[in-house]
Coordinates of C-alpha atoms in Angstrom, one line a residue:
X1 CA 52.4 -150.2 -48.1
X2 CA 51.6 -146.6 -49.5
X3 CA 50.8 -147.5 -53.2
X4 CA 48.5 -150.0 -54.5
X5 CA 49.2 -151.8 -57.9
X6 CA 45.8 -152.9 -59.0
X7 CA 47.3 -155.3 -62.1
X8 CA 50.6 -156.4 -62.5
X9 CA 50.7 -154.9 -66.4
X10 CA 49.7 -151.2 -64.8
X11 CA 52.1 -148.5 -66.0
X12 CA 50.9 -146.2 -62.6
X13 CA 50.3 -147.2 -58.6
X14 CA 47.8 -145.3 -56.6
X15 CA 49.0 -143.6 -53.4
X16 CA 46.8 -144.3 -50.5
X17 CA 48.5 -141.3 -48.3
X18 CA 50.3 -138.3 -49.4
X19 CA 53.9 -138.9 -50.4
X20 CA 56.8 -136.7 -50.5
X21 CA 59.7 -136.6 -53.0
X22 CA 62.7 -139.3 -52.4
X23 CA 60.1 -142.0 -51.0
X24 CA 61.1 -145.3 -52.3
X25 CA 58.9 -147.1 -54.7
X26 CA 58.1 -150.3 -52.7
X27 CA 56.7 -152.5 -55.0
X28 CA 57.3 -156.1 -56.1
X29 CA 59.5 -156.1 -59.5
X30 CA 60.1 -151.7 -58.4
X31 CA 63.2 -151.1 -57.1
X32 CA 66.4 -148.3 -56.9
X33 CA 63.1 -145.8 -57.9
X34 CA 62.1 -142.8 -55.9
X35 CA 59.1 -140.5 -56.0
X36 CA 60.4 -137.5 -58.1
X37 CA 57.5 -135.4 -57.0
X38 CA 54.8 -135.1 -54.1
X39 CA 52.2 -136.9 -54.6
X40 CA 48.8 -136.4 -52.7
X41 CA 46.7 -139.9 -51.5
X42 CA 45.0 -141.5 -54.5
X43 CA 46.6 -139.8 -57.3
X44 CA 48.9 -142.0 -59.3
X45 CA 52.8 -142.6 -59.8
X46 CA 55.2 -144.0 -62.6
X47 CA 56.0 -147.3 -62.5
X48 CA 58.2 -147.3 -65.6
X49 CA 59.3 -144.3 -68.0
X50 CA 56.7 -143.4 -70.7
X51 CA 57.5 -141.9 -73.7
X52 CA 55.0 -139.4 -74.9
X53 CA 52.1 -140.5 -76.5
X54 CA 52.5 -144.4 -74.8
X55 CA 49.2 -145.7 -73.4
X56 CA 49.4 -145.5 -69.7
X57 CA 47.5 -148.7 -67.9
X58 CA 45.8 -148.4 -65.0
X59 CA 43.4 -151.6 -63.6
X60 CA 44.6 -153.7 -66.4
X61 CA 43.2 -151.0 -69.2
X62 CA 44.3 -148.0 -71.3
X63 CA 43.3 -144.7 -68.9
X64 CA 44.7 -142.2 -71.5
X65 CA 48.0 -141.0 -73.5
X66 CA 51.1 -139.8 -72.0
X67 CA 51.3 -136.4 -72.9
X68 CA 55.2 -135.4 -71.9
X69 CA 57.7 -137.7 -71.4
X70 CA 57.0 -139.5 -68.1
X71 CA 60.1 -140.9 -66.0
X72 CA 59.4 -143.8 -63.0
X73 CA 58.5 -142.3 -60.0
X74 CA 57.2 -139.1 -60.9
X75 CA 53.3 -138.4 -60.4
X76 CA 50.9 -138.8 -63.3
X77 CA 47.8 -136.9 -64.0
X78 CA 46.1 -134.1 -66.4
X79 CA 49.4 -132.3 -66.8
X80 CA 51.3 -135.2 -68.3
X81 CA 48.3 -137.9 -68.9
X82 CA 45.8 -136.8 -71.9

């Protein structure tokens, strides 16, 4: 498996390789989602669409704010996650 779900209420995955754009999302409860963006190994990708300013879980806790509206499969970090 390439991403990691650490709790089942996460809003993000961690990639543990680099993965490229149209990569399926293959998690349990994910599905008909694609990676809308490259994403390098351990950065994190969208579960779910976020509307902007939506807490964004990650290990079971609030990691920050979206800061944009996020859409599933696209990669999250300090340009969309405040």
């Amino acid at each position: 498996m390439s991403l990691v779900l650490l709790y089942d209420s996460d809003d993000v995955a961690v990639a543990t390789r680099p993965m490229r754009v149209g990569e399926p999302l293959a998690l349990p409860g994910v599905s008909g989602t694609a990676l809308r963006d490259d994403v390098p190994a351990g950065h994190k990708v969208a579960l779910r669409d976020l509307a902007p300013g939506s807490p964004v879980r990650k290990y079971g806790q609030v990691i920050g704010r979206a800061l944009a509206q996020v859409r599933a499969g696209e990669h999250v970090h300090t340009h969309n996650l405040g």
